C-alpha atoms as an extended CHARMM CRD file, in Angstrom:
* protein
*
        83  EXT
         1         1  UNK       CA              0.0000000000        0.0000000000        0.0000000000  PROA      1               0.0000000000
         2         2  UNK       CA              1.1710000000        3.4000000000       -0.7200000000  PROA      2               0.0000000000
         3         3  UNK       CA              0.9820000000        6.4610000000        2.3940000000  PROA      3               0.0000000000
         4         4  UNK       CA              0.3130000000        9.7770000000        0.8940000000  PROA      4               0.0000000000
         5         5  UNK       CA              1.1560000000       12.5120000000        3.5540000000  PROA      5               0.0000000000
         6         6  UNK       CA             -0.8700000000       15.4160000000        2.7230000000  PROA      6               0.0000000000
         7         7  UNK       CA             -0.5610000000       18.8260000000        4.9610000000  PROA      7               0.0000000000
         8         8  UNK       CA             -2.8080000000       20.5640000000        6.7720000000  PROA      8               0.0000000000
         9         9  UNK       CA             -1.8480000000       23.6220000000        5.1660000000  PROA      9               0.0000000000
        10        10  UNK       CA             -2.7380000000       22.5480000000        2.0810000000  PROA      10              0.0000000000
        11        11  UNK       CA             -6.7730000000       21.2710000000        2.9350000000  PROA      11              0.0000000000
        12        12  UNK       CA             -6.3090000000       25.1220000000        4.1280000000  PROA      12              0.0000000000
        13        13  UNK       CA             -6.0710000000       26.4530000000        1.0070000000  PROA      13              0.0000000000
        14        14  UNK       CA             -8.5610000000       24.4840000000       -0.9300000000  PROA      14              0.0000000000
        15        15  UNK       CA            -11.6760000000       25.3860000000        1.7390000000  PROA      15              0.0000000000
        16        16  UNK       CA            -10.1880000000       29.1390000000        1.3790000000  PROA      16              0.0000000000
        17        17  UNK       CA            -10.2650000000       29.0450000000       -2.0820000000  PROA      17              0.0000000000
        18        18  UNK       CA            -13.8450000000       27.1920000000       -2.3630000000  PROA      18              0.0000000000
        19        19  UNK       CA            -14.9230000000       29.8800000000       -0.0370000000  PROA      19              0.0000000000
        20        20  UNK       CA            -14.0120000000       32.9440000000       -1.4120000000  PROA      20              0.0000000000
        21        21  UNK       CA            -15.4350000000       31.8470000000       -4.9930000000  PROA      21              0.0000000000
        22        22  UNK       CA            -18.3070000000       31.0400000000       -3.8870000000  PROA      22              0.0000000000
        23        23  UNK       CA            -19.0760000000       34.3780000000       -2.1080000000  PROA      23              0.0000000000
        24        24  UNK       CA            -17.9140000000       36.1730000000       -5.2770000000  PROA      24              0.0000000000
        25        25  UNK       CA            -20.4840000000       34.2740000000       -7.2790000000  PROA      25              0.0000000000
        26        26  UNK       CA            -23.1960000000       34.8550000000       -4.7930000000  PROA      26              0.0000000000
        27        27  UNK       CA            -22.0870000000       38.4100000000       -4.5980000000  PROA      27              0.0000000000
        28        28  UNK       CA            -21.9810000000       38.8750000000       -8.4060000000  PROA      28              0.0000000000
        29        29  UNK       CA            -25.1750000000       36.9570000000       -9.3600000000  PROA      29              0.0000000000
        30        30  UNK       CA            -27.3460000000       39.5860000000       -8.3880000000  PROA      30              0.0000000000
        31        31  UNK       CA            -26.9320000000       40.9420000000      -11.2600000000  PROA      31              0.0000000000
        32        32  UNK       CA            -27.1910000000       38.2920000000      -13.5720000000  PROA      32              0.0000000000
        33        33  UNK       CA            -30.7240000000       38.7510000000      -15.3680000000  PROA      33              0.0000000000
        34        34  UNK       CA            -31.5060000000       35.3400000000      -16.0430000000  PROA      34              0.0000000000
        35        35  UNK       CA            -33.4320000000       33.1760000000      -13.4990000000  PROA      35              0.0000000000
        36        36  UNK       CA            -32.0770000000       29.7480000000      -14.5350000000  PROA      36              0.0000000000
        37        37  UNK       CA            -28.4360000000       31.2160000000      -14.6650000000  PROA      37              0.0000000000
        38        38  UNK       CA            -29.0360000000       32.9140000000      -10.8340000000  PROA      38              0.0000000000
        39        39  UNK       CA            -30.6540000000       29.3180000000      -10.1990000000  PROA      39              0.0000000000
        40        40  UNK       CA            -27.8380000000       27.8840000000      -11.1280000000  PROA      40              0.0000000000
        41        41  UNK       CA            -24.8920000000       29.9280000000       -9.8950000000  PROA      41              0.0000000000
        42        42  UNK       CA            -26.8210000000       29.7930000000       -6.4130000000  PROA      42              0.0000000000
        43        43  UNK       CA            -26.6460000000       25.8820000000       -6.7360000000  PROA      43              0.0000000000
        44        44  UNK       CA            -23.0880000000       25.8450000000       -7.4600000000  PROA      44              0.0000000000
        45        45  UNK       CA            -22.5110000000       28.7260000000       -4.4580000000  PROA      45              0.0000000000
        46        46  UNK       CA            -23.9930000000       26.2640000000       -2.2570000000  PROA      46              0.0000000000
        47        47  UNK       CA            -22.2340000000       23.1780000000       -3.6400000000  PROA      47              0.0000000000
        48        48  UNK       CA            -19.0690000000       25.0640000000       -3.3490000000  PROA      48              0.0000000000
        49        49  UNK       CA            -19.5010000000       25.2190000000        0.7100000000  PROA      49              0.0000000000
        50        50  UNK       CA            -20.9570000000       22.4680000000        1.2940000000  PROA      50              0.0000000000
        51        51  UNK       CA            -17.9530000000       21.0250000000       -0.5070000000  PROA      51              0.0000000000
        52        52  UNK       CA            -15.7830000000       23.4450000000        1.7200000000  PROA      52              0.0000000000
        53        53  UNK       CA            -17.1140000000       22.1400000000        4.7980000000  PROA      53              0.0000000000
        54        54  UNK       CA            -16.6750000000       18.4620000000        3.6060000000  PROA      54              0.0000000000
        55        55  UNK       CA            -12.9850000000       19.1800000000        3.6640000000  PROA      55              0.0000000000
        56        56  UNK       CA            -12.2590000000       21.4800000000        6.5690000000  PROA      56              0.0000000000
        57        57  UNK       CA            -14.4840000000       18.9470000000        8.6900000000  PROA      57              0.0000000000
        58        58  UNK       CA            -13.0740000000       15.4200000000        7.6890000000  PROA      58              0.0000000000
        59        59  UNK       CA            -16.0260000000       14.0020000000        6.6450000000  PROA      59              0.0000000000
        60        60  UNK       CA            -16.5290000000       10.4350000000        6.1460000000  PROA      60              0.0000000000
        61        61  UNK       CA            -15.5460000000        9.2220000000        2.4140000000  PROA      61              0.0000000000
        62        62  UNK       CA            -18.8950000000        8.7030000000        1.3650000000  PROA      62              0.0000000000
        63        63  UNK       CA            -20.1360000000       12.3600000000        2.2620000000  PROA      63              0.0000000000
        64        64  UNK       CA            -16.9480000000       13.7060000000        1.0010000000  PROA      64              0.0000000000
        65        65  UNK       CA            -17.6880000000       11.5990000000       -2.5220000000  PROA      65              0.0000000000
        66        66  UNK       CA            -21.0070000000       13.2490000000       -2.1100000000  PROA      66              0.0000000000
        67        67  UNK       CA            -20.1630000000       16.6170000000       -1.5630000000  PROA      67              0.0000000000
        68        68  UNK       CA            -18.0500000000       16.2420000000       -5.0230000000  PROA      68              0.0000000000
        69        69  UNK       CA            -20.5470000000       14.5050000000       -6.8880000000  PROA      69              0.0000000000
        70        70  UNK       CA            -22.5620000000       17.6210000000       -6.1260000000  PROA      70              0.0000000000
        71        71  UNK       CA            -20.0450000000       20.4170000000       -6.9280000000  PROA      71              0.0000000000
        72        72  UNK       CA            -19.5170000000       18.6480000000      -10.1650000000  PROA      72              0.0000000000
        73        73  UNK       CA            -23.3280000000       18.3730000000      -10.2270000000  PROA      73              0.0000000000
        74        74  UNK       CA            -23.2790000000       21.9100000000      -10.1510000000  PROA      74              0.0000000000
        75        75  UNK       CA            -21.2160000000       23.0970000000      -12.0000000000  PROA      75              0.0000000000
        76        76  UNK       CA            -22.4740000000       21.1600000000      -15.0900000000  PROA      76              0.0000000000
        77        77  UNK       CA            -25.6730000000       22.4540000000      -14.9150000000  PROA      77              0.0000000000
        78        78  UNK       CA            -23.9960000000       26.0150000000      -14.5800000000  PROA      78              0.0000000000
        79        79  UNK       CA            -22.1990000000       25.3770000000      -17.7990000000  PROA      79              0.0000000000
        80        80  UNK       CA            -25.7700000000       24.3450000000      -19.5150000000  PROA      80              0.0000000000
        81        81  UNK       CA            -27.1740000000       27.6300000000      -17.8950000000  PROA      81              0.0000000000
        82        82  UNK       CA            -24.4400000000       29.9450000000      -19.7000000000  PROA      82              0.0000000000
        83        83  UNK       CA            -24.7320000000       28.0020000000      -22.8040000000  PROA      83              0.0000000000
């Protein structure tokens, strides 16, 4: 079996990072006029913490799966919204 050491530091970054773009695409979709795009961008805002707060907690693999299945989830319908 292989032991991947992964630091703190680094899970750190990733929950910042999912943070911070999700409030800048809650903060920005106010203005966007379409209500399935604002639908959507509010889905993936949401997806985007909960995803965040998979990581920063440790959650179990299956919620963490979850939580990615649902970002990706997301963000694909976000992509059909724009398009």
């Amino acid at each position: 079996a292989v032991t991947v050491e992964i630091e703190c530091s680094d899970f750190k970054a990733a929950v910042d990072a999912l943070q911070n773009a999700a409030d800048a695409v809650t903060k920005s979709a106010t203005s966007v006029q379409s209500d399935t795009l604002k639908a959507a961008l509010a889905g993936w805002s949401a997806a985007a913490q909960s995803l965040a707060t998979a990581i920063s907690t440790n959650a179990s693999t299956s919620d963490f799966n979850a939580a990615v299945d649902s970002f990706n989830n997301a963000k694909s319908a976000t992509e059909t919204a724009c398009g």
